[in-house]
């Protein structure tokens, strides 16, 4: 079935996709995070499919994906934790491995008030876009 997202991204969508609120990117500086921290957050959210099933990618996996050392990722995770954006939960044993989940509720808590400031801009931009897409009504003479 073809959708707008497949129309836009083509077959690349078959490798997976995620949804993140635009305010995460728009308010990056207001959150006090640098680009590397943002990419790490995006890597965390990439593994967060269901609200109650918190993500648990290993820092070493994230580091390999983005081309930095594991220690760099761990340092950035500590910074994100210190800012209250994420919480790294204690280790838990599964059937095969020990994992450490990431709680992102702090990020949501920080984003929600920031979204208020962007909501009007977003609605205004959408309205302008819709106005441009709609042909002007011709005046009768």
Short mmCIF file of N, CA and C in Angstrom, two decimals:
data_model
loop_
_atom_site.label_atom_id
_atom_site.label_comp_id
_atom_site.label_asym_id
_atom_site.label_seq_id
_atom_site.Cartn_x
_atom_site.Cartn_y
_atom_site.Cartn_z
N UNK A 1 0.84 -1.18 0.00
CA UNK A 1 0.00 0.00 0.00
C UNK A 1 0.89 1.25 0.00
N UNK A 2 0.59 2.15 -0.89
CA UNK A 2 1.39 3.36 -1.00
C UNK A 2 0.78 4.45 -0.12
N UNK A 3 1.64 5.12 0.62
CA UNK A 3 1.22 6.21 1.49
C UNK A 3 2.06 7.44 1.18
N UNK A 4 1.74 8.56 1.81
CA UNK A 4 2.53 9.77 1.62
C UNK A 4 3.99 9.54 2.01
N UNK A 5 4.20 8.80 3.08
CA UNK A 5 5.57 8.58 3.54
C UNK A 5 6.35 7.72 2.55
N UNK A 6 5.70 6.71 1.97
CA UNK A 6 6.42 5.91 0.96
C UNK A 6 6.58 6.69 -0.33
N UNK A 7 5.62 7.55 -0.66
CA UNK A 7 5.78 8.41 -1.83
C UNK A 7 7.00 9.31 -1.66
N UNK A 8 7.17 9.81 -0.47
CA UNK A 8 8.26 10.75 -0.20
C UNK A 8 9.62 10.06 -0.10
N UNK A 9 9.69 8.98 0.64
CA UNK A 9 10.98 8.34 0.94
C UNK A 9 11.30 7.12 0.09
N UNK A 10 10.34 6.63 -0.67
CA UNK A 10 10.59 5.46 -1.52
C UNK A 10 10.88 4.21 -0.72
N UNK A 11 11.69 3.34 -1.30
CA UNK A 11 11.98 2.05 -0.68
C UNK A 11 12.84 2.15 0.57
N UNK A 12 13.47 3.30 0.79
CA UNK A 12 14.29 3.44 1.99
C UNK A 12 13.47 3.27 3.26
N UNK A 13 12.17 3.53 3.18
CA UNK A 13 11.28 3.40 4.33
C UNK A 13 11.18 1.95 4.79
N UNK A 14 11.47 1.01 3.89
CA UNK A 14 11.38 -0.41 4.24
C UNK A 14 12.42 -0.83 5.26
N UNK A 15 13.43 0.02 5.47
CA UNK A 15 14.45 -0.27 6.48
C UNK A 15 14.06 0.28 7.86
N UNK A 16 12.86 0.86 7.96
CA UNK A 16 12.35 1.39 9.22
C UNK A 16 12.32 2.90 9.22
N UNK A 17 11.53 3.44 10.12
CA UNK A 17 11.43 4.89 10.29
C UNK A 17 10.95 5.17 11.71
N UNK A 18 11.05 6.42 12.10
CA UNK A 18 10.57 6.79 13.42
C UNK A 18 9.85 8.12 13.37
N UNK A 19 9.09 8.38 14.42
CA UNK A 19 8.41 9.66 14.55
C UNK A 19 9.02 10.40 15.73
N UNK A 20 9.39 11.63 15.49
CA UNK A 20 9.87 12.49 16.58
C UNK A 20 9.21 13.86 16.40
N UNK A 21 8.89 14.52 17.49
CA UNK A 21 8.28 15.84 17.36
C UNK A 21 9.30 16.85 16.83
N UNK A 22 8.87 17.71 15.94
CA UNK A 22 9.75 18.73 15.36
C UNK A 22 10.38 19.61 16.43
N UNK A 23 9.68 19.79 17.55
CA UNK A 23 10.20 20.68 18.59
C UNK A 23 11.54 20.17 19.14
N UNK A 24 11.80 18.88 19.05
CA UNK A 24 13.10 18.35 19.49
C UNK A 24 14.23 18.97 18.68
N UNK A 25 14.01 19.15 17.39
CA UNK A 25 15.03 19.73 16.53
C UNK A 25 14.99 21.26 16.60
N UNK A 26 13.80 21.82 16.56
CA UNK A 26 13.66 23.27 16.60
C UNK A 26 14.21 23.88 17.90
N UNK A 27 14.03 23.18 19.00
CA UNK A 27 14.40 23.73 20.32
C UNK A 27 15.70 23.14 20.84
N UNK A 28 16.50 22.59 19.97
CA UNK A 28 17.76 21.96 20.38
C UNK A 28 18.59 22.89 21.25
N UNK A 29 18.77 24.12 20.85
CA UNK A 29 19.59 25.05 21.64
C UNK A 29 18.92 25.40 22.96
N UNK A 30 17.59 25.49 22.97
CA UNK A 30 16.88 25.78 24.22
C UNK A 30 17.00 24.61 25.21
N UNK A 31 17.16 23.41 24.69
CA UNK A 31 17.39 22.25 25.53
C UNK A 31 18.83 22.21 26.03
N UNK A 32 19.68 23.00 25.40
CA UNK A 32 21.09 23.04 25.80
C UNK A 32 21.88 21.83 25.35
N UNK A 33 21.50 21.30 24.19
CA UNK A 33 22.21 20.12 23.69
C UNK A 33 22.89 20.43 22.36
N UNK A 34 24.03 19.80 22.15
CA UNK A 34 24.74 19.98 20.89
C UNK A 34 24.26 18.94 19.88
N UNK A 35 24.80 19.04 18.68
CA UNK A 35 24.36 18.15 17.59
C UNK A 35 24.62 16.68 17.90
N UNK A 36 25.75 16.39 18.51
CA UNK A 36 26.05 15.00 18.84
C UNK A 36 25.05 14.44 19.85
N UNK A 37 24.68 15.24 20.83
CA UNK A 37 23.68 14.80 21.81
C UNK A 37 22.34 14.57 21.13
N UNK A 38 21.98 15.42 20.17
CA UNK A 38 20.73 15.24 19.45
C UNK A 38 20.74 13.92 18.67
N UNK A 39 21.86 13.62 18.02
CA UNK A 39 21.95 12.37 17.27
C UNK A 39 21.86 11.17 18.22
N UNK A 40 22.43 11.29 19.38
CA UNK A 40 22.33 10.21 20.37
C UNK A 40 20.88 10.04 20.82
N UNK A 41 20.18 11.16 21.07
CA UNK A 41 18.76 11.07 21.41
C UNK A 41 17.96 10.41 20.30
N UNK A 42 18.26 10.76 19.05
CA UNK A 42 17.56 10.14 17.93
C UNK A 42 17.84 8.64 17.86
N UNK A 43 19.05 8.25 18.21
CA UNK A 43 19.38 6.82 18.26
C UNK A 43 18.59 6.13 19.37
N UNK A 44 18.41 6.79 20.48
CA UNK A 44 17.61 6.20 21.57
C UNK A 44 16.15 6.07 21.14
N UNK A 45 15.60 7.13 20.54
CA UNK A 45 14.19 7.07 20.14
C UNK A 45 13.96 6.08 19.01
N UNK A 46 15.00 5.80 18.25
CA UNK A 46 14.89 4.81 17.18
C UNK A 46 14.51 3.43 17.73
N UNK A 47 14.84 3.18 18.98
CA UNK A 47 14.56 1.88 19.62
C UNK A 47 13.33 1.93 20.52
N UNK A 48 12.61 3.04 20.51
CA UNK A 48 11.47 3.20 21.41
C UNK A 48 10.18 3.12 20.61
N UNK A 49 9.63 1.93 20.48
CA UNK A 49 8.45 1.71 19.65
C UNK A 49 7.15 1.83 20.43
N UNK A 50 7.19 1.45 21.70
CA UNK A 50 5.98 1.47 22.53
C UNK A 50 6.29 2.21 23.81
N UNK A 51 5.32 2.99 24.29
CA UNK A 51 5.54 3.86 25.44
C UNK A 51 6.14 3.11 26.64
N UNK A 52 5.61 1.97 26.95
CA UNK A 52 6.03 1.25 28.16
C UNK A 52 7.20 0.29 27.93
N UNK A 53 7.67 0.18 26.72
CA UNK A 53 8.82 -0.68 26.43
C UNK A 53 10.01 0.23 26.14
N UNK A 54 10.68 0.65 27.20
CA UNK A 54 11.75 1.64 27.09
C UNK A 54 12.93 1.10 26.29
N UNK A 55 13.62 1.99 25.56
CA UNK A 55 14.73 1.55 24.70
C UNK A 55 15.96 1.17 25.52
N UNK A 56 16.78 0.31 24.92
CA UNK A 56 18.01 -0.12 25.59
C UNK A 56 19.17 -0.38 24.63
N UNK A 57 19.41 0.50 23.67
CA UNK A 57 20.59 0.29 22.82
C UNK A 57 21.87 0.50 23.63
N UNK A 58 22.85 -0.30 23.33
CA UNK A 58 24.14 -0.15 24.02
C UNK A 58 24.88 1.07 23.49
N UNK A 59 25.56 1.80 24.37
CA UNK A 59 26.36 2.93 23.91
C UNK A 59 27.36 2.55 22.82
N UNK A 60 27.89 1.33 22.88
CA UNK A 60 28.85 0.90 21.87
C UNK A 60 28.20 0.79 20.49
N UNK A 61 26.93 0.40 20.44
CA UNK A 61 26.21 0.31 19.17
C UNK A 61 25.98 1.71 18.60
N UNK A 62 25.55 2.63 19.46
CA UNK A 62 25.35 4.01 19.03
C UNK A 62 26.67 4.60 18.53
N UNK A 63 27.74 4.37 19.27
CA UNK A 63 29.06 4.89 18.90
C UNK A 63 29.48 4.40 17.53
N UNK A 64 29.28 3.13 17.28
CA UNK A 64 29.66 2.56 15.98
C UNK A 64 28.85 3.19 14.85
N UNK A 65 27.55 3.39 15.08
CA UNK A 65 26.68 3.99 14.06
C UNK A 65 27.13 5.39 13.68
N UNK A 66 27.52 6.19 14.68
CA UNK A 66 27.77 7.60 14.41
C UNK A 66 29.26 7.94 14.29
N UNK A 67 30.10 6.92 14.45
CA UNK A 67 31.52 7.11 14.17
C UNK A 67 32.30 7.83 15.25
N UNK A 68 31.92 7.60 16.51
CA UNK A 68 32.67 8.17 17.63
C UNK A 68 33.00 7.04 18.60
N UNK A 69 33.78 7.35 19.62
CA UNK A 69 34.13 6.31 20.59
C UNK A 69 32.96 6.04 21.54
N UNK A 70 32.96 4.85 22.11
CA UNK A 70 31.96 4.50 23.11
C UNK A 70 32.03 5.46 24.28
N UNK A 71 33.24 5.84 24.66
CA UNK A 71 33.42 6.77 25.78
C UNK A 71 32.77 8.12 25.48
N UNK A 72 32.84 8.59 24.24
CA UNK A 72 32.20 9.85 23.86
C UNK A 72 30.68 9.73 24.04
N UNK A 73 30.11 8.64 23.60
CA UNK A 73 28.66 8.43 23.75
C UNK A 73 28.31 8.37 25.24
N UNK A 74 29.09 7.66 26.02
CA UNK A 74 28.82 7.57 27.46
C UNK A 74 28.89 8.95 28.13
N UNK A 75 29.84 9.77 27.71
CA UNK A 75 29.96 11.13 28.25
C UNK A 75 28.71 11.96 27.91
N UNK A 76 28.27 11.86 26.68
CA UNK A 76 27.08 12.60 26.24
C UNK A 76 25.83 12.08 26.96
N UNK A 77 25.75 10.79 27.17
CA UNK A 77 24.63 10.22 27.93
C UNK A 77 24.62 10.79 29.35
N UNK A 78 25.79 10.92 29.95
CA UNK A 78 25.89 11.52 31.29
C UNK A 78 25.41 12.97 31.27
N UNK A 79 25.79 13.72 30.24
CA UNK A 79 25.34 15.11 30.12
C UNK A 79 23.82 15.19 29.97
N UNK A 80 23.26 14.31 29.14
CA UNK A 80 21.81 14.28 28.95
C UNK A 80 21.10 13.92 30.26
N UNK A 81 21.72 13.02 31.02
CA UNK A 81 21.18 12.63 32.32
C UNK A 81 21.24 13.80 33.29
N UNK A 82 22.38 14.49 33.32
CA UNK A 82 22.54 15.66 34.21
C UNK A 82 21.53 16.76 33.90
N UNK A 83 21.14 16.90 32.64
CA UNK A 83 20.16 17.91 32.23
C UNK A 83 18.73 17.46 32.52
N UNK A 84 18.57 16.21 32.95
CA UNK A 84 17.24 15.69 33.26
C UNK A 84 16.46 15.27 32.03
N UNK A 85 17.14 15.09 30.90
CA UNK A 85 16.46 14.71 29.67
C UNK A 85 16.25 13.20 29.56
N UNK A 86 17.17 12.45 30.08
CA UNK A 86 17.05 10.99 30.08
C UNK A 86 17.46 10.46 31.45
N UNK A 87 17.08 9.24 31.70
CA UNK A 87 17.51 8.53 32.90
C UNK A 87 17.96 7.15 32.46
N UNK A 88 19.15 6.78 32.87
CA UNK A 88 19.64 5.43 32.56
C UNK A 88 19.29 4.55 33.75
N UNK A 89 18.44 3.59 33.51
CA UNK A 89 17.93 2.74 34.58
C UNK A 89 18.97 1.69 34.98
N UNK A 90 18.81 1.13 36.16
CA UNK A 90 19.75 0.08 36.60
C UNK A 90 19.71 -1.13 35.67
N UNK A 91 20.78 -1.90 35.65
CA UNK A 91 20.81 -3.10 34.79
C UNK A 91 19.69 -4.07 35.16
N UNK A 92 19.18 -4.75 34.15
CA UNK A 92 18.20 -5.81 34.39
C UNK A 92 18.57 -7.02 33.54
N UNK A 93 18.38 -8.17 34.12
CA UNK A 93 18.70 -9.42 33.42
C UNK A 93 17.50 -9.86 32.60
N UNK A 94 17.77 -10.22 31.36
CA UNK A 94 16.75 -10.85 30.52
C UNK A 94 17.15 -12.32 30.39
N UNK A 95 16.48 -13.04 29.54
CA UNK A 95 16.80 -14.46 29.36
C UNK A 95 18.24 -14.66 28.89
N UNK A 96 18.70 -13.73 28.01
CA UNK A 96 20.01 -13.94 27.39
C UNK A 96 21.08 -12.95 27.80
N UNK A 97 20.68 -11.70 28.06
CA UNK A 97 21.67 -10.65 28.31
C UNK A 97 21.21 -9.72 29.44
N UNK A 98 22.14 -8.91 29.88
CA UNK A 98 21.81 -7.84 30.82
C UNK A 98 21.67 -6.56 30.01
N UNK A 99 20.59 -5.81 30.27
CA UNK A 99 20.33 -4.58 29.53
C UNK A 99 20.17 -3.42 30.51
N UNK A 100 20.35 -2.20 29.98
CA UNK A 100 20.07 -0.99 30.75
C UNK A 100 19.16 -0.11 29.90
N UNK A 101 17.95 0.04 30.35
CA UNK A 101 16.97 0.84 29.61
C UNK A 101 17.19 2.33 29.84
N UNK A 102 16.65 3.11 28.91
CA UNK A 102 16.69 4.57 29.01
C UNK A 102 15.26 5.08 29.15
N UNK A 103 15.03 5.86 30.18
CA UNK A 103 13.73 6.50 30.38
C UNK A 103 13.82 7.90 29.77
N UNK A 104 12.95 8.19 28.81
CA UNK A 104 12.97 9.48 28.13
C UNK A 104 11.86 10.42 28.60
N UNK A 105 11.24 10.12 29.72
CA UNK A 105 10.14 10.98 30.20
C UNK A 105 10.63 12.39 30.52
N UNK A 106 11.87 12.54 30.93
CA UNK A 106 12.42 13.87 31.19
C UNK A 106 12.48 14.70 29.91
N UNK A 107 12.82 14.07 28.81
CA UNK A 107 12.86 14.76 27.52
C UNK A 107 11.47 15.27 27.17
N UNK A 108 10.48 14.43 27.33
CA UNK A 108 9.10 14.81 27.04
C UNK A 108 8.68 15.97 27.94
N UNK A 109 9.02 15.87 29.21
CA UNK A 109 8.69 16.92 30.17
C UNK A 109 9.29 18.27 29.76
N UNK A 110 10.51 18.24 29.22
CA UNK A 110 11.17 19.47 28.75
C UNK A 110 10.60 19.97 27.42
N UNK A 111 10.17 19.04 26.57
CA UNK A 111 9.67 19.43 25.24
C UNK A 111 8.27 20.04 25.28
N UNK A 112 7.42 19.53 26.17
CA UNK A 112 6.03 19.97 26.16
C UNK A 112 5.87 21.48 26.32
N UNK A 113 6.51 22.13 27.30
CA UNK A 113 6.35 23.59 27.38
C UNK A 113 7.00 24.32 26.20
N UNK A 114 8.08 23.76 25.66
CA UNK A 114 8.72 24.37 24.50
C UNK A 114 7.81 24.31 23.27
N UNK A 115 7.04 23.23 23.20
CA UNK A 115 6.12 23.07 22.06
C UNK A 115 5.09 24.18 22.04
N UNK A 116 4.69 24.67 23.20
CA UNK A 116 3.72 25.76 23.26
C UNK A 116 4.22 26.96 22.45
N UNK A 117 5.49 27.27 22.60
CA UNK A 117 6.06 28.41 21.90
C UNK A 117 6.15 28.23 20.39
N UNK A 118 6.18 27.00 19.95
CA UNK A 118 6.29 26.72 18.52
C UNK A 118 4.95 26.41 17.87
N UNK A 119 3.93 26.13 18.67
CA UNK A 119 2.64 25.71 18.13
C UNK A 119 2.03 26.79 17.22
N UNK A 120 2.03 28.03 17.67
CA UNK A 120 1.47 29.11 16.85
C UNK A 120 2.25 29.27 15.54
N UNK A 121 3.59 29.21 15.63
CA UNK A 121 4.40 29.31 14.41
C UNK A 121 4.08 28.17 13.46
N UNK A 122 3.91 26.98 13.99
CA UNK A 122 3.61 25.81 13.18
C UNK A 122 2.25 25.97 12.49
N UNK A 123 1.24 26.37 13.25
CA UNK A 123 -0.09 26.53 12.67
C UNK A 123 -0.11 27.63 11.62
N UNK A 124 0.60 28.70 11.88
CA UNK A 124 0.68 29.81 10.93
C UNK A 124 1.38 29.36 9.64
N UNK A 125 2.47 28.61 9.79
CA UNK A 125 3.20 28.10 8.62
C UNK A 125 2.32 27.15 7.80
N UNK A 126 1.57 26.30 8.48
CA UNK A 126 0.67 25.37 7.77
C UNK A 126 -0.41 26.13 7.01
N UNK A 127 -0.93 27.18 7.64
CA UNK A 127 -1.97 27.98 6.99
C UNK A 127 -1.41 28.65 5.74
N UNK A 128 -0.19 29.23 5.85
CA UNK A 128 0.42 29.87 4.68
C UNK A 128 0.64 28.85 3.58
N UNK A 129 1.10 27.66 3.94
CA UNK A 129 1.34 26.61 2.96
C UNK A 129 0.04 26.21 2.27
N UNK A 130 -1.03 26.07 3.05
CA UNK A 130 -2.33 25.72 2.47
C UNK A 130 -2.84 26.83 1.55
N UNK A 131 -2.62 28.07 1.94
CA UNK A 131 -3.05 29.20 1.10
C UNK A 131 -2.30 29.21 -0.23
N UNK A 132 -1.02 28.88 -0.21
CA UNK A 132 -0.24 28.85 -1.44
C UNK A 132 -0.67 27.70 -2.34
N UNK A 133 -1.10 26.59 -1.74
CA UNK A 133 -1.48 25.42 -2.51
C UNK A 133 -2.88 25.56 -3.11
N UNK A 134 -3.70 26.46 -2.55
CA UNK A 134 -5.06 26.64 -3.04
C UNK A 134 -5.09 27.78 -4.05
N UNK A 135 -5.57 27.50 -5.26
CA UNK A 135 -5.64 28.58 -6.25
C UNK A 135 -6.53 29.71 -5.77
N UNK A 136 -6.13 30.92 -6.04
CA UNK A 136 -6.91 32.09 -5.64
C UNK A 136 -8.24 32.09 -6.38
N UNK A 137 -9.29 32.48 -5.68
CA UNK A 137 -10.60 32.57 -6.33
C UNK A 137 -10.60 33.77 -7.28
N UNK A 138 -11.14 33.56 -8.44
CA UNK A 138 -11.18 34.67 -9.40
C UNK A 138 -12.32 35.62 -9.03
N UNK A 139 -12.05 36.89 -9.20
CA UNK A 139 -13.05 37.90 -8.90
C UNK A 139 -13.99 38.02 -10.08
N UNK A 140 -15.26 38.18 -9.78
CA UNK A 140 -16.22 38.37 -10.88
C UNK A 140 -16.33 39.86 -11.20
N UNK A 141 -16.42 40.18 -12.46
CA UNK A 141 -16.53 41.59 -12.89
C UNK A 141 -17.88 41.94 -13.40
#
